Short mmCIF file of C-alpha atoms in Angstrom, two decimals:
data_model
loop_
_atom_site.label_atom_id
_atom_site.label_comp_id
_atom_site.label_asym_id
_atom_site.label_seq_id
_atom_site.Cartn_x
_atom_site.Cartn_y
_atom_site.Cartn_z
CA MET A 306 -29.24 -6.74 19.73
CA LEU A 307 -32.07 -6.71 17.20
CA GLU A 308 -30.89 -3.88 15.71
CA GLU A 309 -27.31 -5.38 15.14
CA MET A 310 -28.66 -8.43 13.81
CA LYS A 311 -30.83 -6.45 11.03
CA ARG A 312 -27.61 -4.68 10.32
CA LEU A 313 -25.56 -7.57 10.17
CA ALA A 314 -28.40 -9.17 7.61
CA GLU A 315 -28.50 -5.61 5.48
CA GLU A 316 -24.59 -6.10 5.11
CA LYS A 317 -24.75 -9.36 4.09
CA GLN A 318 -27.30 -8.97 1.34
CA TRP A 319 -25.58 -5.97 -0.30
CA ALA A 320 -22.45 -7.85 -0.29
CA VAL A 321 -23.64 -10.39 -2.15
CA PHE A 322 -25.38 -7.98 -4.30
CA LEU A 323 -22.09 -6.28 -4.77
CA GLU A 324 -19.96 -9.35 -5.27
CA ASP A 325 -22.53 -10.64 -8.18
CA TYR A 326 -21.82 -7.16 -9.68
CA GLY A 327 -18.49 -8.07 -9.88
CA TYR A 328 -16.96 -6.97 -6.68
CA SER A 329 -13.91 -8.68 -4.93
CA ARG A 330 -15.28 -10.35 -1.73
CA ALA A 331 -13.34 -7.71 0.47
CA GLY A 332 -14.16 -4.82 -1.73
CA ALA A 333 -17.87 -6.06 -1.29
CA ARG A 334 -17.64 -6.48 2.43
CA SER A 335 -15.90 -2.70 2.91
CA ALA A 336 -18.66 -1.15 0.66
CA ALA A 337 -21.45 -3.04 2.28
CA LYS A 338 -20.32 -1.43 5.39
CA GLY A 339 -20.32 1.63 3.93
CA LEU A 340 -23.88 1.31 2.20
CA VAL A 341 -25.78 0.23 5.58
CA GLN A 342 -24.91 3.32 7.21
CA MET A 343 -25.39 5.60 4.20
CA ASP A 344 -27.06 8.41 4.22
CA PRO A 345 -30.88 7.90 4.05
CA GLN A 346 -31.84 10.40 0.66
CA LEU A 347 -28.60 8.85 -1.16
CA LYS A 348 -29.37 4.93 0.13
CA GLN A 349 -32.75 5.51 -1.33
CA ASP A 350 -31.28 6.70 -4.54
CA PHE A 351 -28.77 3.97 -4.54
CA ILE A 352 -31.63 1.71 -3.93
CA CYS A 353 -33.59 2.75 -6.82
CA TRP A 354 -30.39 2.42 -9.27
CA SER A 355 -30.08 -1.35 -8.06
CA GLN A 356 -33.70 -1.66 -9.20
CA ASP A 357 -33.88 0.28 -12.44
CA GLY A 358 -30.36 1.23 -12.84
CA SER A 359 -31.40 5.02 -12.91
CA ILE A 360 -28.43 7.64 -11.55
CA PRO A 361 -29.40 10.73 -9.49
CA GLN A 362 -28.64 14.12 -10.51
CA THR A 363 -27.21 14.73 -6.87
CA GLU A 364 -24.34 16.88 -6.62
CA ILE A 365 -22.23 17.24 -3.49
CA ALA A 366 -19.09 19.46 -3.01
CA GLY A 367 -18.79 19.68 -6.73
CA PHE A 368 -19.02 16.00 -7.45
CA ASP A 369 -21.83 13.90 -8.94
CA ILE A 370 -21.88 10.34 -9.77
CA PRO A 371 -21.44 10.41 -13.68
CA GLY A 372 -18.31 12.56 -12.90
CA LEU A 373 -16.87 10.34 -10.44
CA ILE A 374 -17.19 7.16 -12.61
CA GLN A 375 -15.86 9.27 -15.75
CA HIS A 376 -12.97 11.06 -14.19
CA LYS A 377 -12.09 8.65 -11.66
CA ALA A 378 -12.74 5.02 -13.11
CA MET A 379 -15.39 4.55 -9.61
CA THR A 380 -18.03 1.96 -9.98
CA VAL A 381 -21.24 3.14 -9.32
CA PRO A 382 -21.64 2.11 -5.62
CA ALA A 383 -18.14 3.43 -5.38
CA ALA A 384 -19.41 6.95 -6.69
CA PHE A 385 -22.38 6.62 -4.02
CA LEU A 386 -20.44 5.65 -1.49
CA THR A 387 -18.15 8.90 -2.16
CA LEU A 388 -21.03 11.32 -2.16
CA ASP A 389 -21.80 10.05 1.19
CA TRP A 390 -18.44 10.36 2.55
CA LEU A 391 -18.47 14.05 1.22
CA LEU A 392 -21.20 14.52 2.97
CA ARG A 393 -19.89 13.25 6.39
CA GLU A 394 -16.24 14.30 6.08
CA PRO A 395 -16.20 16.80 3.10
CA GLU A 396 -12.15 17.60 3.68
CA GLN A 397 -11.16 14.10 4.27
CA ALA A 398 -12.91 12.91 1.28
CA LYS A 399 -11.95 15.91 -1.12
CA THR A 400 -8.01 14.77 -0.06
CA ALA A 401 -8.49 11.57 -1.12
CA LEU A 402 -10.13 12.41 -4.15
CA ALA A 403 -7.28 14.86 -4.81
CA ASP A 404 -4.61 12.45 -3.98
CA LEU A 405 -2.92 9.73 -6.07
CA MET A 406 -4.36 6.35 -6.30
CA ASP A 407 -2.47 2.57 -6.61
CA GLU A 408 -2.78 -0.71 -5.91
CA ILE A 409 -1.26 -3.77 -4.70
CA VAL A 410 -1.39 -6.73 -6.85
CA VAL A 411 -2.51 -9.30 -3.74
CA ASP A 412 -2.22 -12.50 -5.96
CA ASP A 413 -2.30 -16.44 -4.53
CA GLY A 414 1.68 -16.84 -4.35
CA LEU A 415 1.90 -13.57 -2.28
CA LEU A 416 -0.86 -14.95 -0.24
CA ASN A 417 0.82 -18.31 0.51
CA LEU A 418 3.81 -16.36 1.47
CA ILE A 419 1.82 -13.95 3.82
CA GLU A 420 0.33 -17.66 5.34
CA GLU A 421 3.93 -18.90 5.63
CA ALA A 422 4.93 -16.17 7.58
CA GLU A 423 1.96 -15.77 9.81
CA ARG A 424 2.43 -19.50 10.80
CA GLU A 425 6.25 -18.87 11.47
CA ASP A 426 5.20 -15.90 13.72
CA ARG A 427 2.82 -17.92 15.51
CA ASP A 428 4.99 -20.97 15.99
CA GLY A 429 8.49 -19.62 16.26
CA PRO A 430 11.21 -19.23 13.54
CA SER A 431 12.50 -22.71 11.95
CA LEU A 432 16.76 -22.96 12.26
CA SER A 433 18.65 -23.06 8.87
CA PRO A 434 20.62 -26.31 7.97
CA PRO A 435 23.48 -27.28 10.07
CA ILE A 436 26.99 -26.06 9.20
CA ARG A 437 28.18 -28.96 6.79
CA ASN A 438 31.60 -30.40 6.67
CA ASP A 439 32.32 -30.65 3.00
CA ILE A 440 34.08 -26.84 3.24
CA MET B 1330 44.38 -19.74 -3.33
CA GLN B 1331 41.23 -19.64 -5.16
CA LEU B 1332 40.10 -22.57 -2.82
CA LEU B 1333 40.94 -20.79 0.52
CA GLN B 1334 38.66 -17.91 -1.02
CA LYS B 1335 36.03 -20.15 -2.00
CA ALA B 1336 35.48 -21.74 1.65
CA GLY B 1337 35.83 -18.41 3.13
CA ASP B 1338 33.05 -17.25 1.25
CA LYS B 1339 30.82 -20.30 2.29
CA VAL B 1340 31.59 -19.62 5.74
CA LYS B 1341 30.73 -16.26 5.74
CA ALA B 1342 27.19 -16.90 4.12
CA ILE B 1343 26.80 -19.70 6.43
CA LEU B 1344 27.63 -16.92 9.44
CA GLU B 1345 25.77 -14.64 7.96
CA GLN B 1346 22.60 -16.96 7.86
CA LYS B 1347 23.42 -18.00 11.38
CA ILE B 1348 23.39 -14.42 12.71
CA ALA B 1349 20.02 -13.98 10.45
CA ASP B 1350 18.42 -16.80 12.37
CA VAL B 1351 19.38 -16.05 15.89
CA LEU B 1352 18.15 -12.38 15.46
CA ARG B 1353 14.92 -13.66 14.34
CA SER B 1354 14.42 -15.67 17.01
CA VAL B 1355 15.14 -12.68 19.52
CA GLU B 1356 12.66 -10.82 17.45
CA TYR B 1357 10.25 -13.76 17.95
CA LEU B 1358 10.55 -13.82 21.76
CA ARG B 1359 10.81 -10.11 22.07
CA ASP B 1360 6.89 -10.27 20.13
CA ARG B 1361 5.51 -13.14 22.14
CA LEU B 1362 6.89 -11.20 25.71
CA THR B 1363 5.46 -8.11 24.39
CA GLN B 1364 2.23 -9.61 23.80
CA PHE B 1365 2.28 -11.70 26.99
CA PHE B 1366 2.59 -8.63 29.42
CA GLY B 1367 0.81 -6.28 27.20
CA LEU B 1368 3.96 -4.37 27.18
CA HIS B 1369 2.96 -2.00 24.10
CA HIS B 1370 -0.43 0.09 24.64
CA VAL B 1371 0.03 2.90 22.20
CA ASP B 1372 -1.28 2.40 18.51
CA GLU B 1373 2.12 0.36 16.91
CA ALA B 1374 0.26 1.33 13.61
CA LEU B 1375 1.55 5.02 14.06
CA ILE B 1376 4.99 4.32 15.48
CA TYR B 1377 8.26 3.58 13.38
CA THR B 1378 10.91 1.70 14.39
CA GLU B 1379 14.49 3.22 14.60
CA GLN B 1380 15.08 1.31 11.45
CA GLU B 1381 12.32 2.70 9.91
CA ASN B 1382 13.29 6.13 11.13
CA LYS B 1383 16.97 5.78 9.88
CA LEU B 1384 15.68 4.57 6.47
CA ILE B 1385 13.37 7.70 6.07
CA ASP B 1386 16.08 9.65 7.05
CA GLN B 1387 18.31 8.26 4.22
CA THR B 1388 15.42 8.65 2.01
CA VAL B 1389 15.45 12.31 2.50
CA GLU B 1390 18.76 12.63 1.77
CA THR B 1391 18.61 10.53 -1.32
CA LEU B 1392 15.47 12.60 -2.33
CA ILE B 1393 17.49 15.75 -1.85
CA ASN B 1394 20.35 14.20 -3.73
CA TYR B 1395 18.08 13.84 -7.08
CA PHE B 1396 15.74 16.88 -6.42
CA PRO B 1397 17.02 19.74 -4.56
CA ASN B 1398 13.93 21.56 -4.94
CA ASN B 1399 10.39 20.61 -5.77
CA PRO B 1400 10.88 17.39 -7.90
CA GLY B 1401 7.68 18.71 -9.95
CA GLU B 1402 8.99 21.87 -10.83
CA MET B 1403 12.52 20.26 -11.73
CA LEU B 1404 11.21 17.68 -13.58
CA LEU B 1405 9.40 20.36 -15.70
CA ASN B 1406 12.30 21.46 -17.14
CA GLU B 1407 13.20 18.20 -18.16
CA ASP B 1408 12.00 16.16 -21.77
CA TYR B 1409 10.30 12.71 -21.25
CA GLU B 1410 12.83 10.71 -21.33
CA SER B 1411 14.80 12.36 -19.08
CA ARG B 1412 11.98 12.18 -16.65
CA CYS B 1413 11.91 8.60 -16.92
CA GLU B 1414 15.51 7.92 -16.46
CA ALA B 1415 15.40 10.32 -13.38
CA VAL B 1416 12.49 7.97 -11.51
CA GLU B 1417 13.90 4.52 -12.69
CA ASP B 1418 17.09 5.19 -11.10
CA LEU B 1419 15.64 7.12 -8.31
CA ALA B 1420 13.35 3.85 -7.63
CA SER B 1421 16.76 1.68 -8.22
CA GLU B 1422 18.57 3.46 -5.55
CA LEU B 1423 15.61 3.45 -2.66
CA ALA B 1424 15.15 -0.59 -3.51
CA ALA B 1425 18.87 -0.91 -3.18
CA LEU B 1426 18.61 1.10 0.37
CA TYR B 1427 15.35 -0.64 1.48
CA GLN B 1428 17.23 -4.19 0.67
CA VAL B 1429 14.54 -4.65 -1.54
CA GLU B 1430 16.23 -7.52 -3.77
CA ASP B 1431 15.68 -7.75 -7.78
CA LEU B 1432 12.95 -5.24 -7.87
CA GLU B 1433 12.01 -4.08 -11.59
CA ILE B 1434 10.76 -0.82 -12.33
CA LEU B 1435 8.48 -0.82 -15.03
CA ILE B 1436 7.40 2.86 -16.65
CA THR B 1437 4.48 1.92 -18.93
CA ASP B 1438 1.41 2.92 -20.21
CA SER B 1439 0.28 -0.68 -21.41
CA ASP B 1440 -3.48 -1.24 -21.68
CA GLY B 1441 -3.14 -4.15 -19.70
CA MET B 1442 -1.78 -2.18 -16.91
CA PHE B 1443 -3.27 1.08 -17.03
CA SER B 1444 -6.48 1.08 -19.32
CA GLU B 1445 -8.98 3.80 -19.86
CA GLY B 1446 -10.93 2.48 -17.09
CA ASN B 1447 -7.91 2.45 -14.61
CA GLY B 1448 -6.14 5.09 -15.95
CA VAL B 1449 -6.13 7.38 -12.74
CA ILE B 1450 -4.04 4.74 -11.22
CA TYR B 1451 -0.26 6.10 -10.41
CA GLY B 1452 0.95 2.71 -10.16
CA PHE B 1453 0.90 -0.56 -8.88
CA ALA B 1454 3.02 -3.03 -6.69
CA TYR B 1455 3.16 -6.34 -7.77
CA ILE B 1456 4.93 -7.78 -4.61
CA GLU B 1457 5.14 -11.23 -5.07
CA GLU B 1458 7.19 -10.66 -8.27
CA GLY B 1459 9.04 -7.58 -7.35
CA ILE B 1460 8.08 -5.55 -10.16
CA VAL B 1461 6.26 -1.63 -9.69
CA TYR B 1462 4.70 -0.33 -12.20
CA ILE B 1463 4.92 3.60 -13.01
CA ASN B 1464 2.06 4.82 -14.95
CA ARG B 1465 3.96 6.50 -17.61
CA LYS B 1466 1.53 9.02 -19.15
CA TYR B 1467 1.80 11.00 -16.22
CA LEU B 1468 5.39 11.67 -17.22
CA TYR B 1469 4.15 13.11 -20.58
CA VAL B 1470 2.16 16.04 -18.56
CA ASN B 1471 3.72 19.06 -18.08
CA ASP B 1472 2.30 19.85 -14.76
CA ALA B 1473 4.31 20.47 -11.87
CA VAL B 1474 2.01 18.89 -9.32
CA VAL B 1475 1.31 16.05 -11.47
CA LEU B 1476 5.17 15.27 -12.12
CA GLU B 1477 5.77 16.02 -8.11
CA HIS B 1478 2.96 12.95 -7.12
CA ILE B 1479 4.87 10.57 -9.61
CA VAL B 1480 8.10 10.98 -8.12
CA SER B 1481 5.98 10.60 -4.73
CA THR B 1482 4.54 7.32 -6.31
CA VAL B 1483 8.02 5.89 -6.47
CA ILE B 1484 8.36 6.18 -2.51
CA HIS B 1485 4.67 5.09 -2.05
CA GLU B 1486 5.08 2.12 -4.15
CA LEU B 1487 8.49 1.32 -2.84
CA ARG B 1488 7.10 1.37 0.46
CA HIS B 1489 4.59 -1.13 -0.67
CA MET B 1490 7.49 -3.11 -1.21
CA MET B 1491 9.04 -3.03 2.27
CA GLN B 1492 5.45 -3.59 3.63
CA GLY B 1493 5.84 -6.91 1.67
CA GLN B 1494 9.24 -7.75 3.32
CA VAL B 1495 8.07 -7.40 6.48
CA MET B 1496 4.59 -9.30 5.84
CA THR B 1497 6.53 -12.23 4.34
CA LEU B 1498 9.39 -11.91 7.12
CA HIS B 1499 12.13 -11.92 4.32
CA ASN B 1500 13.29 -8.08 5.86
CA THR B 1501 10.88 -7.04 9.26
CA TYR B 1502 13.01 -3.47 9.68
CA GLY B 1503 12.17 -4.18 13.42
CA VAL B 1504 8.60 -3.95 12.66
CA PRO B 1505 6.82 -5.57 15.60
CA TYR B 1506 4.33 -8.51 15.50
CA ASN B 1507 0.77 -6.73 15.78
CA ARG B 1508 1.87 -4.57 13.07
CA ARG B 1509 3.10 -7.48 10.80
CA SER B 1510 -0.22 -9.08 11.48
CA ALA B 1511 -2.25 -5.96 10.88
CA TRP B 1512 -0.47 -5.81 7.11
CA ARG B 1513 -1.25 -9.61 6.59
CA ASP B 1514 -4.78 -9.19 7.29
CA ASN B 1515 -5.53 -5.97 5.28
CA ALA B 1516 -3.62 -7.86 2.52
CA ARG B 1517 -6.11 -10.75 2.44
CA ASN B 1518 -8.49 -7.92 2.23
CA TYR B 1519 -7.15 -5.36 0.45
CA VAL B 1520 -9.72 -2.76 -1.12
CA THR B 1521 -9.49 -0.89 -4.07
CA ALA B 1522 -9.93 2.21 -4.79
CA CYS B 1523 -12.59 2.15 -7.66
CA GLU B 1524 -14.45 -0.46 -5.39
CA ASP B 1525 -14.51 1.82 -2.18
CA LEU B 1526 -12.48 4.96 -2.01
CA GLU B 1527 -12.97 5.58 1.48
CA GLY B 1528 -11.99 2.26 2.30
CA TYR B 1529 -9.38 1.73 -0.05
CA TYR B 1530 -7.61 5.29 1.49
CA ASN B 1531 -8.06 4.22 5.63
CA GLN B 1532 -6.92 0.68 4.67
CA PRO B 1533 -3.35 0.50 7.18
CA LEU B 1534 -1.44 -0.46 4.13
CA GLU B 1535 -2.24 2.79 2.03
CA TYR B 1536 -2.66 5.15 5.34
CA ASP B 1537 0.96 3.55 6.17
CA ALA B 1538 2.38 4.38 2.37
CA ARG B 1539 0.92 7.42 2.31
CA ASN B 1540 2.35 8.56 5.77
CA PHE B 1541 5.88 7.08 4.94
CA ALA B 1542 6.18 9.37 1.71
CA ASN B 1543 4.68 12.15 3.79
CA ARG B 1544 7.47 11.67 6.13
CA VAL B 1545 9.89 11.57 3.39
CA TRP B 1546 8.37 14.88 1.76
CA HIS B 1547 8.31 16.48 5.04
CA GLY B 1548 11.99 15.83 5.81
CA ALA B 1549 12.94 17.07 2.13
CA TYR B 1550 10.46 19.90 1.44
CA HIS B 1551 8.79 20.65 4.61
CA LYS B 1552 5.41 20.15 3.14
CA THR B 1553 3.19 16.73 2.99
CA ILE B 1554 2.60 15.66 -0.99
#
């Protein structure tokens, strides 16, 4: 229980740090989860970076942080997280790195439509207007 | 005669709307009953509906019509303009197949969209606006693998547009409530690749779009993309 609370507190701390760094809320929450569980050495290096901006020379499976930033347009935290993923699941991570990247743009308009649809799903569909007599 | 025609069209439109309403109500009841009785125990995220499977088969047919062999190898022999035309035509035909109305496909490399900072992005899906942007700089590249990826990007992005139709209930393709809800939740919490690659790669909307494109590629060329 105490461990879980400590983990959640650390996650929240990193999420705040990342949002201040410029991350979206969703990106910050996702990345914070990864940072909490990161390989201890990488985590230590990340903490150093967060304090003094130093980038480690660590290379994993042929990838390093400067390379990921330059060739994959990653942020520094994302590069650290990717090195951690390469340690844990090298084949999956390498497949993801080789795969195409895209982005769904989620704007307020789409979010509004989604909320309306979720309400309709919960409350049931509304009927269309009755047939008019002017035809 | 014209008045009769006009009246007939109006009646047809109203009837079509009524039928859509009834089908939607049936779907809603089905979802509520399914949830109440807990009928579906398997991970619905991995199972496509009959409508989706049919669309996959039709996509395979369409793709083979355009590219009987590996799309990358075929596009290698074309100039840039022909490549753009092929990509745009394929996208338009798929949009019609998926009943995604008024979709615009823009092949661009404008700084605002694909700057140096995110130049690795192949495409963007603006669901609400109904626009798919394809990074045109990759159509200049004389590499069969890259060109193959661009063609698969079209299917990937069109799948995102389908997801948008499902999430907003414009057209559900029979997708059940659990998956609709999971996709909506992901859209509210969408993670970009440059922020967290693992988070981006494994999130439901991206996992599904890749899976959809892979199903099509496997059907057409017996390989994954």
